[in-house]
mmCIF file of C-alpha atoms in Angstrom:
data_model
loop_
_atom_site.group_PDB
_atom_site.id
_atom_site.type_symbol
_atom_site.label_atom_id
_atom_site.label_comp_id
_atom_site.label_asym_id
_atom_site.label_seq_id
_atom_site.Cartn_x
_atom_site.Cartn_y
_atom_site.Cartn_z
ATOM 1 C CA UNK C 1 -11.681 -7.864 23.580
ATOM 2 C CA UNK C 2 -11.471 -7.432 19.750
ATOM 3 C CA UNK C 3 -10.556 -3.979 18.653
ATOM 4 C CA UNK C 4 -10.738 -3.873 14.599
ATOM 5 C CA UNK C 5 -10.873 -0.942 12.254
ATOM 6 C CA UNK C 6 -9.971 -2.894 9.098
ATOM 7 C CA UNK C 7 -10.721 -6.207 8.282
ATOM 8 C CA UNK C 8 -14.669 -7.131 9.525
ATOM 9 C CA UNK C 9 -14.987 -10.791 8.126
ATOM 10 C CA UNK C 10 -11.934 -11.449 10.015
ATOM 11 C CA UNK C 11 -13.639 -10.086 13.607
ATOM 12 C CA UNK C 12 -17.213 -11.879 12.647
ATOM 13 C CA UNK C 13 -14.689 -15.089 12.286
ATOM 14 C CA UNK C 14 -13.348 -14.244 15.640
ATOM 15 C CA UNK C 15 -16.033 -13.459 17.242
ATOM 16 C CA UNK C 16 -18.000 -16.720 15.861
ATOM 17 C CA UNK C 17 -14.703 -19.398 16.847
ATOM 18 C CA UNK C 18 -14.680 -17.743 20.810
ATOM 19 C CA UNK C 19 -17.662 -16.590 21.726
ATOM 20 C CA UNK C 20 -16.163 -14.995 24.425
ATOM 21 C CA UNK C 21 -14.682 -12.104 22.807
ATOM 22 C CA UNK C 22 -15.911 -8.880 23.095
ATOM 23 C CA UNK C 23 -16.265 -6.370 20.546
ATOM 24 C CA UNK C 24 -14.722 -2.851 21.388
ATOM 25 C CA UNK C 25 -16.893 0.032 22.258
ATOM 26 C CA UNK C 26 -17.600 3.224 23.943
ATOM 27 C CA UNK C 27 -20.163 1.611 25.860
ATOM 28 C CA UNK C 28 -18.271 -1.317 27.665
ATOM 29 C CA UNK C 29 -17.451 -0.173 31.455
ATOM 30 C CA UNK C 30 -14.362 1.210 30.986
ATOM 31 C CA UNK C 31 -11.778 2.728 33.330
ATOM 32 C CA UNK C 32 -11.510 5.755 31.445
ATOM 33 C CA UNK C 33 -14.485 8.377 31.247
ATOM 34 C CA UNK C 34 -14.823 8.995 27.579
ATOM 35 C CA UNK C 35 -15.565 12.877 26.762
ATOM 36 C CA UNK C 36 -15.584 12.885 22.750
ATOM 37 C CA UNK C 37 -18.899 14.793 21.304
ATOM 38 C CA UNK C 38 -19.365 11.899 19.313
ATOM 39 C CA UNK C 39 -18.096 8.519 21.399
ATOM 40 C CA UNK C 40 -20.304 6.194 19.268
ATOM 41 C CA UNK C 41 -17.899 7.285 16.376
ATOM 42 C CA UNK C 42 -14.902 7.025 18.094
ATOM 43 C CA UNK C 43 -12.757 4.277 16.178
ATOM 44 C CA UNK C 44 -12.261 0.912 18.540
ATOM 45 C CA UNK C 45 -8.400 1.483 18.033
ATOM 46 C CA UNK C 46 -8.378 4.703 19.678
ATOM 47 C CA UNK C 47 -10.518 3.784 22.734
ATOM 48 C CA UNK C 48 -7.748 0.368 22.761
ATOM 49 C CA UNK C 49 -5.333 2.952 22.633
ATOM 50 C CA UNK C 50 -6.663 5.194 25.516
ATOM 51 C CA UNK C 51 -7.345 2.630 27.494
ATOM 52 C CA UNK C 52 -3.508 1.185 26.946
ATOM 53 C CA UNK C 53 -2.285 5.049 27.991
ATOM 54 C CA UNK C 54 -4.671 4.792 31.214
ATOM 55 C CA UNK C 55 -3.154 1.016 32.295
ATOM 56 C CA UNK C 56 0.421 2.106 31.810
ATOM 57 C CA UNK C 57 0.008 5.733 33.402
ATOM 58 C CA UNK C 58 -2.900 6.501 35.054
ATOM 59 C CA UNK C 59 -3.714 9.349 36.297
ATOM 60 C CA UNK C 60 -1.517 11.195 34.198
ATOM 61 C CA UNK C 61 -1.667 13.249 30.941
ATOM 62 C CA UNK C 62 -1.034 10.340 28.205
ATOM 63 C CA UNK C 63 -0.446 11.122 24.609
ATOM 64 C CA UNK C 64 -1.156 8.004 22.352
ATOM 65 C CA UNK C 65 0.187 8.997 18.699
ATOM 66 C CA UNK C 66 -0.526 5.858 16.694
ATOM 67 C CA UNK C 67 1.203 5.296 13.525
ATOM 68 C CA UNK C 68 -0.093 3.518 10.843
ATOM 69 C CA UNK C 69 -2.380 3.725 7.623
ATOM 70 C CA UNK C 70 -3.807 6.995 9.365
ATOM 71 C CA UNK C 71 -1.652 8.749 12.155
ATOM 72 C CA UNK C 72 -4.251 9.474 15.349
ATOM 73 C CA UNK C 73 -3.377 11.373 18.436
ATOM 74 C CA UNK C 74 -5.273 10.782 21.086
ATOM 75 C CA UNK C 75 -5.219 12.735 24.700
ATOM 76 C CA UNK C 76 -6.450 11.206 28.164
ATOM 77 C CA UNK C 77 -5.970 13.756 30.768
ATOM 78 C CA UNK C 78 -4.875 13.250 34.655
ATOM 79 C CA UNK C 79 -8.285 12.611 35.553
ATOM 80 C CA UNK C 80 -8.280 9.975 33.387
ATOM 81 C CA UNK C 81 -10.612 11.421 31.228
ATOM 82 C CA UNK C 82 -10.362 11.315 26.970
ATOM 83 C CA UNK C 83 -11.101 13.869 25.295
ATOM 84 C CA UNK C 84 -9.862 13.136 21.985
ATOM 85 C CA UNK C 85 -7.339 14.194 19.437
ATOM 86 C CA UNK C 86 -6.559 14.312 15.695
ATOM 87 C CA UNK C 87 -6.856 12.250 12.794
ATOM 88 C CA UNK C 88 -4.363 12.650 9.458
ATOM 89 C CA UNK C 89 -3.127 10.466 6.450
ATOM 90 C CA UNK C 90 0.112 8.335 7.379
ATOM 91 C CA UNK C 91 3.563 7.715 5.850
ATOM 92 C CA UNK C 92 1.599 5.613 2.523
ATOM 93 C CA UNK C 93 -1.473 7.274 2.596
ATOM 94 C CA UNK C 94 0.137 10.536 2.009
ATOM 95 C CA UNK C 95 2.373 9.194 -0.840
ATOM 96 C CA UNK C 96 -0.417 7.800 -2.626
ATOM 97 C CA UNK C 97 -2.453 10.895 -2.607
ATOM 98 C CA UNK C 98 0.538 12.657 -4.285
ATOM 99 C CA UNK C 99 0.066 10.182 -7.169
ATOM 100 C CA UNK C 100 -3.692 9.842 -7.238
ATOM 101 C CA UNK C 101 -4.270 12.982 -6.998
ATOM 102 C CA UNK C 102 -2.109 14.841 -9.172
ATOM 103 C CA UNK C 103 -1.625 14.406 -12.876
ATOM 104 C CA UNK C 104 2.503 14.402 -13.069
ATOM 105 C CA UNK C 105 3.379 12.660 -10.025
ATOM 106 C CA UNK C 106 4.380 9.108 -10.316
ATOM 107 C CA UNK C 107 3.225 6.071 -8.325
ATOM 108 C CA UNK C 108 5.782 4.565 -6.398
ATOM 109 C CA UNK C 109 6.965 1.691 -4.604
ATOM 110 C CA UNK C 110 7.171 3.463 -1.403
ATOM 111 C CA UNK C 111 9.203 2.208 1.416
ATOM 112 C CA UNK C 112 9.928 4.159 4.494
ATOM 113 C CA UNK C 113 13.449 5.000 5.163
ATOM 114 C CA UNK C 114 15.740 7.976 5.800
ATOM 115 C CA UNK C 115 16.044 10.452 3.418
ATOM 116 C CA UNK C 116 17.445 13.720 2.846
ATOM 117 C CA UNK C 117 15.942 16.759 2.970
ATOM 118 C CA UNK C 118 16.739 18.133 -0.819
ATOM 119 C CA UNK C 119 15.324 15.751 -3.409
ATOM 120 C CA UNK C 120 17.538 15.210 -6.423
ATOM 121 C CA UNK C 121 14.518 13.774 -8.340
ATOM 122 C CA UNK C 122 10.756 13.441 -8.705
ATOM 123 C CA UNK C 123 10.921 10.262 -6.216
ATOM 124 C CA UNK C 124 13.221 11.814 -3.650
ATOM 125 C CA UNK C 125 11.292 14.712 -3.565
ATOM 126 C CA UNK C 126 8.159 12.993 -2.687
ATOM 127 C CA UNK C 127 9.897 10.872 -0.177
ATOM 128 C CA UNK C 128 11.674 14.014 1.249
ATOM 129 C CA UNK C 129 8.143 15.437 1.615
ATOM 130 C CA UNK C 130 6.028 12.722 2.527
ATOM 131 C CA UNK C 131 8.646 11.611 5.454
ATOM 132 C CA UNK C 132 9.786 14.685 6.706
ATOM 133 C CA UNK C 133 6.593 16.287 6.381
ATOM 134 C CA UNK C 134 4.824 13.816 8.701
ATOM 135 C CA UNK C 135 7.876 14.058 11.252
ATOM 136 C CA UNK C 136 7.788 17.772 11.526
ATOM 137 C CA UNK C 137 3.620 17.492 11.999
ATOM 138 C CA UNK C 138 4.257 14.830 14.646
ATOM 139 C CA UNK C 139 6.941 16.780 16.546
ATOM 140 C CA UNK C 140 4.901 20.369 16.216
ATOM 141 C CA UNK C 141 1.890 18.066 17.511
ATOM 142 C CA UNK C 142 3.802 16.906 20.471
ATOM 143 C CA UNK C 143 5.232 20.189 20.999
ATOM 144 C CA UNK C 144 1.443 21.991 21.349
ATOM 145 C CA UNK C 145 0.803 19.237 23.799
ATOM 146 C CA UNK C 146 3.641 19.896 26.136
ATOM 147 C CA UNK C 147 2.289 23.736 25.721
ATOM 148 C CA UNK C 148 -0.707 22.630 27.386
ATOM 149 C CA UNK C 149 0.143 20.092 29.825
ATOM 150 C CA UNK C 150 3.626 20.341 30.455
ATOM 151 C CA UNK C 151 3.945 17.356 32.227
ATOM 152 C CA UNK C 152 2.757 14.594 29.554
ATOM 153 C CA UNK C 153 3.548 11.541 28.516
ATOM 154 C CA UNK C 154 3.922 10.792 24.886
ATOM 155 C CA UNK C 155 3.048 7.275 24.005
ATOM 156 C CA UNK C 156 3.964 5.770 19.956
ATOM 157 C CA UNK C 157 2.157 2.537 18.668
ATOM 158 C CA UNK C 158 0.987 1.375 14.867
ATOM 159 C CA UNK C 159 2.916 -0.208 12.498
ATOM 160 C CA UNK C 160 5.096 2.723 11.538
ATOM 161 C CA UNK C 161 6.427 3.211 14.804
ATOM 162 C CA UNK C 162 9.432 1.634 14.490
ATOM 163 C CA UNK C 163 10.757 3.849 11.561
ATOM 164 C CA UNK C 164 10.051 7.045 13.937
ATOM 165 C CA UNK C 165 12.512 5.247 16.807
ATOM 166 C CA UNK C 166 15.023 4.770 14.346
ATOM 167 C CA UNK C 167 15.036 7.814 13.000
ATOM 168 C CA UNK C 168 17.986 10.399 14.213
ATOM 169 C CA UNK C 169 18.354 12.519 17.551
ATOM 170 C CA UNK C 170 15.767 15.550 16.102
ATOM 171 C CA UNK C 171 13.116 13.514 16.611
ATOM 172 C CA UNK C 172 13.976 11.155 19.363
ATOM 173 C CA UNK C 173 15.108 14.109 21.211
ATOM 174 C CA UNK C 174 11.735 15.706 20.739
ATOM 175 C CA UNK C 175 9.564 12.984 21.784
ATOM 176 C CA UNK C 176 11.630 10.927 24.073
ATOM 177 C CA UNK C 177 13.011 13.775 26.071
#
């Protein structure tokens, strides 16, 4: 099964070399029931992504949070049942706006890492933003989840995931607890 949201010659290349392959979709029989108001929009990663949640914990509430590009969160309740989530701008994303959408703010050769929490200068303040920004949104996310289903798993993927697991106790504390 092919599950693209990116780059479409490379799936009609896939998809031409092994016939095989199937292309992701709402309507394949799934083992998940999907409940989104709108499942023929639902993005192939995120029904990958539920369905990943359902194989490793079914029948449980599973929280995918998938970090990448675009940051999605994506609920599948104990019946095993998605009912979708939220969508926002990722770690890049975010810094880019700052510069393409403002007049003063530079563009810059952004690279996820620590960073403090007090800017010294124009750079470090967008970096202290953009990063800790996105890590308080992710741990208030995670935090409205437990709220309403107290017993939840919380599940990270996407390419930025491994800069959240290195990050310090504050936020491994909040989602790995």
């Amino acid at each position: 099964i092919i599950s693209n949201v990116g780059d479409n010659k490379l799936e009609q290349k896939l998809l031409k070399s092994f016939p095989n392959l199937v292309l992701m979709s709402s309507k394949l029989n799934l083992p998940i029931i999907i409940k989104y108001k709108s499942a023929v929009s639902l993005g192939h990663d995120r029904i990958a992504n539920a369905v990943g949640a359902y194989t490793l914990k079914p029948n449980k509430n599973n929280l995918v949070i998938d970090i990448g590009t675009c940051i999605t969160y994506d609920f599948i309740n104990k019946f095993n049942e998605y009912l979708g989530g939220g969508i926002s701008p990722g770690f890049n994303l975010r810094m880019k706006a700052l510069s393409s959408f403002t007049e003063n703010l530079p563009s810059t050769n952004f690279k996820i890492k620590s960073t403090p929490l007090i800017g010294t200068n124009t750079k470090e303040s967008m970096e202290s933003g953009v990063i800790n920004g996105t890590i308080n949104e992710i741990i208030q996310n995670i935090s409205e989840y437990e709220q309403l289903h107290p017993e939840i798993n919380v599940i990270l993927t996407g390419g930025d995931t491994t800069f959240i697991k290195s990050m310090g106790s504050t936020i491994k504390n909040s989602i790995f607890a």
